Coordinates of C-alpha atoms in Angstrom, one line a residue:
X282 CA 33.5 23.1 20.4
X283 CA 32.0 19.2 19.6
X284 CA 32.4 17.2 16.4
X285 CA 28.8 16.7 14.8
X286 CA 28.2 12.7 14.9
X287 CA 25.9 11.4 11.9
X288 CA 22.5 10.9 13.4
X289 CA 21.4 7.2 14.3
X290 CA 19.8 5.0 12.0
X291 CA 16.7 3.1 12.3
X292 CA 17.3 -0.7 12.4
X293 CA 15.5 -3.1 11.4
X294 CA 13.1 -5.2 14.0
X295 CA 11.8 -8.2 11.8
X296 CA 12.3 -9.8 8.6
X297 CA 9.2 -11.8 7.3
X298 CA 9.3 -13.7 4.3
X299 CA 6.3 -12.9 2.2
X300 CA 5.0 -16.3 0.7
X301 CA 2.5 -17.0 -2.6
X302 CA -1.2 -17.6 -1.9
X303 CA -4.2 -17.8 -4.1
X304 CA -6.6 -15.0 -3.4
X305 CA -9.4 -13.7 -5.8
X306 CA -10.1 -15.8 -8.9
X307 CA -6.6 -17.1 -10.6
X308 CA -4.6 -14.5 -8.5
X309 CA -1.1 -15.3 -6.6
X310 CA -0.4 -12.8 -4.0
X311 CA 2.6 -12.3 -1.6
X312 CA 0.9 -10.7 1.5
X313 CA 3.6 -9.0 3.6
X314 CA 1.6 -6.6 6.5
X315 CA -2.0 -8.9 6.9
X316 CA 0.1 -12.4 7.6
X317 CA -0.3 -14.2 11.1
X318 CA 3.4 -12.4 11.8
X319 CA 2.8 -9.4 10.7
X320 CA -1.0 -8.9 11.3
X321 CA -1.3 -5.1 11.2
X322 CA 1.3 -2.3 11.3
X323 CA -0.4 0.7 12.5
X324 CA -1.4 2.6 10.1
X325 CA -1.5 -0.5 7.8
X326 CA -3.8 -3.0 7.5
X327 CA -2.2 -5.0 4.5
X328 CA 0.4 -5.3 1.4
X329 CA 0.1 -7.5 -1.4
X330 CA 2.2 -8.0 -4.2
X331 CA -0.1 -9.4 -6.8
X332 CA 0.4 -11.3 -10.1
X333 CA -2.9 -12.0 -11.9
X334 CA -3.1 -13.8 -15.3
X335 CA -5.7 -12.6 -17.8
X336 CA -8.0 -14.9 -16.7
X337 CA -8.3 -13.8 -13.1
X338 CA -8.9 -10.8 -11.0
X339 CA -10.7 -9.8 -8.3
X340 CA -14.7 -9.5 -9.1
X341 CA -17.3 -6.9 -7.6
X342 CA -16.5 -6.8 -3.8
X343 CA -17.2 -3.9 -1.0
X344 CA -14.7 -2.1 0.9
X345 CA -15.5 0.2 3.9
X346 CA -13.2 2.2 6.4
X347 CA -10.0 2.7 4.7
X348 CA -8.1 3.0 1.5
X349 CA -6.5 1.2 -1.3
X350 CA -3.6 2.2 -3.0
X351 CA -3.0 0.1 -5.9
X352 CA 0.6 0.7 -7.9
X353 CA 1.5 -1.2 -10.8
X354 CA 4.5 -2.7 -11.8
X355 CA 3.6 -4.1 -15.2
X356 CA 0.6 -4.9 -17.1
X357 CA -2.4 -3.3 -16.8
X358 CA -5.4 -3.2 -14.3
X359 CA -9.0 -1.9 -15.5
X360 CA -11.0 -1.0 -12.4
X361 CA -14.9 0.3 -12.1
X362 CA -17.5 1.0 -9.4
X363 CA -20.7 1.8 -8.6
X364 CA -20.6 5.2 -9.0
X365 CA -19.4 4.9 -12.4
X366 CA -15.9 5.4 -12.1
X367 CA -14.1 3.4 -14.5
X368 CA -10.4 3.3 -16.1
X369 CA -7.1 1.8 -16.7
X370 CA -3.7 1.6 -15.0
X371 CA -0.5 0.7 -16.4
X372 CA 3.0 0.2 -15.8
X373 CA 4.2 3.0 -12.8
X374 CA 0.8 4.2 -12.4
X375 CA -1.0 4.9 -9.2
X376 CA -4.8 4.5 -7.9
X377 CA -5.3 5.7 -4.4
X378 CA -8.6 4.9 -3.9
X379 CA -10.6 6.0 -0.3
X380 CA -13.2 3.7 0.6
X381 CA -14.6 5.8 3.1
X382 CA -18.5 5.1 4.0
X383 CA -18.7 2.7 1.0
X384 CA -17.5 1.3 -2.1
X385 CA -18.1 -1.4 -4.4
X386 CA -15.9 -2.3 -7.4
X387 CA -14.0 -4.5 -10.0
X388 CA -10.3 -4.7 -10.4
X389 CA -9.4 -6.9 -13.7
X390 CA -6.6 -7.7 -15.6
X391 CA -6.4 -6.0 -19.4
X392 CA -7.1 -9.3 -21.6
X393 CA -4.6 -8.8 -24.0
X394 CA -1.9 -9.4 -22.0
X395 CA 0.0 -12.0 -19.9
X396 CA -0.4 -10.7 -16.5
X397 CA -1.0 -7.9 -14.5
X398 CA 2.0 -7.7 -11.1
X399 CA 1.9 -4.6 -9.0
X400 CA 1.4 -3.9 -5.1
X401 CA -1.6 -3.2 -3.4
X402 CA -1.8 -1.4 0.3
X403 CA -4.7 -1.2 2.6
X404 CA -4.3 2.0 4.9
X405 CA -6.6 2.5 8.0
X406 CA -8.3 6.0 8.1
X407 CA -8.6 7.5 11.6
X408 CA -12.1 7.3 12.9
X409 CA -13.5 10.9 12.0
X410 CA -12.7 9.7 8.2
X411 CA -14.4 6.2 8.4
X412 CA -17.6 7.5 7.2
X413 CA -16.5 10.0 4.4
X414 CA -17.5 9.9 0.5
X415 CA -15.4 7.8 -1.5
X416 CA -12.6 9.7 -3.5
X417 CA -10.0 8.3 -6.4
X418 CA -6.4 10.0 -6.7
X419 CA -4.9 8.9 -10.1
X420 CA -1.6 9.8 -11.2
X421 CA 0.2 8.0 -14.2
X422 CA 3.6 7.1 -14.1
X423 CA 5.1 10.4 -15.5
X424 CA 3.0 12.5 -12.9
X425 CA 4.5 11.0 -10.0
X426 CA 7.7 13.3 -9.5
X427 CA 11.3 11.6 -8.9
X428 CA 14.1 12.8 -6.4
X429 CA 17.2 11.3 -7.4
X430 CA 19.5 12.4 -4.3
X431 CA 22.8 10.9 -6.1
X432 CA 23.7 9.2 -9.3
X433 CA 22.6 5.7 -9.4
X434 CA 19.7 6.0 -6.9
X435 CA 15.8 7.0 -8.0
X436 CA 13.2 7.7 -5.9
X437 CA 9.6 8.0 -6.8
X438 CA 7.8 9.8 -4.4
X439 CA 4.1 8.3 -4.3
X440 CA 3.7 9.9 -0.9
X441 CA 4.9 12.4 1.3
X442 CA 8.6 14.0 0.7
X443 CA 11.9 12.4 -0.4
X444 CA 15.0 14.9 -0.9
X445 CA 13.1 17.8 -1.4
X446 CA 10.4 16.4 -3.6
X447 CA 7.2 16.4 -2.2
X448 CA 3.8 14.2 -3.6
X449 CA 0.5 15.9 -4.8
X450 CA -1.2 12.8 -3.2
X451 CA -3.7 14.1 -0.3
X452 CA -3.4 11.5 2.8
X453 CA -6.0 11.8 5.5
X454 CA -3.5 9.5 7.4
X455 CA -0.3 11.4 7.2
X456 CA 1.8 8.5 5.1
X457 CA 5.0 8.4 3.3
X458 CA 5.4 6.0 -0.1
X459 CA 8.6 5.7 -2.1
X460 CA 9.7 3.8 -4.8
X461 CA 13.6 3.2 -4.7
X462 CA 15.5 2.0 -6.9
X463 CA 19.3 1.9 -6.4
X464 CA 22.3 0.6 -8.3
X465 CA 24.9 -1.2 -7.0
X466 CA 27.6 0.1 -4.3
X467 CA 25.3 3.3 -3.1
X468 CA 24.6 4.7 -0.1
X469 CA 21.4 6.7 0.7
X470 CA 19.4 8.3 3.7
X471 CA 15.9 8.5 4.0
X472 CA 14.5 11.0 6.6
X473 CA 11.2 9.9 8.4
X474 CA 9.4 11.8 11.1
X475 CA 10.2 10.4 14.6
X476 CA 6.3 9.1 15.4
X477 CA 6.0 7.4 12.3
X478 CA 6.1 3.3 12.2
X479 CA 7.6 2.0 8.9
X480 CA 8.7 -0.7 6.6
X481 CA 10.5 -1.5 3.0
X482 CA 9.2 -4.1 1.2
X483 CA 12.0 -5.6 -1.2
X484 CA 10.8 -6.3 -5.1
X485 CA 14.6 -7.4 -6.2
X486 CA 17.9 -7.2 -4.9
X487 CA 19.2 -6.8 -1.7
X488 CA 19.5 -3.9 0.6
X489 CA 21.2 -3.5 3.3
X490 CA 19.6 -1.1 6.2
X491 CA 20.6 0.6 9.4
X492 CA 24.0 0.9 11.0
X493 CA 24.3 -2.4 11.7
X494 CA 23.5 -3.3 7.9
X495 CA 20.4 -5.4 7.9
X496 CA 20.3 -7.8 5.1
X497 CA 16.8 -7.4 3.1
X498 CA 16.4 -9.3 0.3
X499 CA 13.7 -9.9 -2.4
X500 CA 9.8 -10.2 -1.0
X501 CA 10.6 -10.3 2.2
X502 CA 8.9 -7.4 4.5
X503 CA 11.4 -5.4 6.9
X504 CA 9.9 -3.3 10.1
X505 CA 11.7 -0.4 11.2
X506 CA 12.3 0.4 14.9
X507 CA 10.2 3.0 16.7
X508 CA 12.9 4.8 18.7
X509 CA 12.1 8.0 17.3
X510 CA 14.7 8.1 15.1
X511 CA 14.4 10.4 12.0
X512 CA 16.6 9.0 9.5
X513 CA 17.2 5.6 7.8
X514 CA 20.3 4.2 6.0
X515 CA 20.2 2.1 3.4
X516 CA 22.9 0.8 1.1
X517 CA 23.7 -1.8 -1.8
X518 CA 26.9 -3.5 -2.2
X519 CA 27.1 -6.0 -5.3
X520 CA 23.9 -6.0 -7.0
X521 CA 21.1 -3.6 -7.6
X522 CA 18.2 -3.4 -5.5
X523 CA 14.6 -2.1 -5.9
X524 CA 12.1 -1.6 -3.2
X525 CA 9.1 0.4 -1.5
X526 CA 9.7 2.4 1.7
X527 CA 6.3 2.8 3.3
X528 CA 5.4 4.6 6.5
X529 CA 2.8 6.7 8.3
X530 CA 1.4 8.2 11.5
X531 CA 0.2 5.3 13.9
X532 CA -3.7 5.8 14.6
X533 CA -3.8 4.2 17.9
X534 CA -7.3 3.4 17.9
X535 CA -9.1 0.4 18.1
X536 CA -8.9 -2.1 14.7
X537 CA -12.0 -4.7 14.2
X538 CA -11.5 -6.0 10.8
X539 CA -13.9 -8.7 9.2
X540 CA -12.7 -9.0 5.5
X541 CA -13.1 -6.0 2.8
X542 CA -14.6 -3.8 6.4
X543 CA -12.5 -2.2 8.9
X544 CA -13.8 -0.5 11.8
X545 CA -13.4 0.9 15.5
X546 CA -15.7 -1.6 17.1
X547 CA -17.6 -5.0 16.7
X548 CA -20.9 -2.7 16.5
X549 CA -19.8 -0.8 13.9
X550 CA -18.8 -4.2 11.5
X551 CA -22.5 -5.5 12.4
X552 CA -23.4 -2.2 11.1
X553 CA -22.1 -2.7 8.2
X554 CA -23.1 -5.8 7.0
X555 CA -26.5 -4.6 7.7
X556 CA -25.9 -1.7 5.6
X557 CA -24.3 -3.5 2.8
X558 CA -27.1 -6.1 2.8
X559 CA -30.0 -3.2 2.8
X560 CA -28.2 -1.2 0.1
X561 CA -28.4 2.0 2.6
X562 CA -25.7 4.3 4.5
X563 CA -23.3 4.4 1.4
X564 CA -24.3 1.2 -0.5
X565 CA -27.5 2.5 -2.2
X566 CA -25.7 2.3 -5.4
X567 CA -25.2 -1.6 -5.1
X568 CA -28.4 -2.4 -5.4
X569 CA -28.9 -3.2 -8.7
X570 CA -25.4 -2.9 -9.8
X571 CA -22.6 -5.4 -11.8
X572 CA -19.6 -4.4 -13.1
X573 CA -19.2 -5.0 -17.2
X574 CA -15.3 -6.0 -16.5
X575 CA -15.5 -9.1 -14.2

């Protein structure tokens, strides 16, 4: 009879500081995935921590071939698209938008407040879904389930599963998206499928990841090792921590990105520009559309 050993945790292979840069109109973003040091992290294309004052925002712009996931931390953001979809999300709320074959939309802060602060993640779509019909999944903060593996540790299960709690969000690219808030002097283990790639993005405080206790600090992106391990050990010491844990099944397909369009070949990107310029193949409704919120 052999003693059972604690499964080895995945380790951190890279830590990238996300420095602020300008984006959109009057917006400041800390880009993590999508920086030169971390161009893509299949299946993820980009992660921005955005801060937008009431006079800024992201006016009318198109997308094709991927999903945008907007998760608000503070303030309110309005959105409107050419299909007549319009709404507002506030602190803790989620919008999971599948751009598919084409969407043109606007994302702007509510003017009555100081700033809108949140995260936007871009998730690549597999080839068979790149030209699907656009779709939205929206959840208010109170509709997102929580796991409480122990006192002082709360996990919002935005996508995927954590400690027996499952999200209702449907992911075309298998994805887990978890928001961890941990008090000081806590240790938690998160299960992750062996084939998934993943990372943590630190929002506040300090966390120690893996058996070697790699120190992760605010505004750093910490990429997980791809060694097939199915657990990630995370602990706090003398301060609280707030971070997101994001992982997914790599698509292992060619990525050709040109601004807001992400396809599998240069020819498909060229076709996308033709479609957008000629208002066809998914962009028909863009012809005379202008948002009312921009």
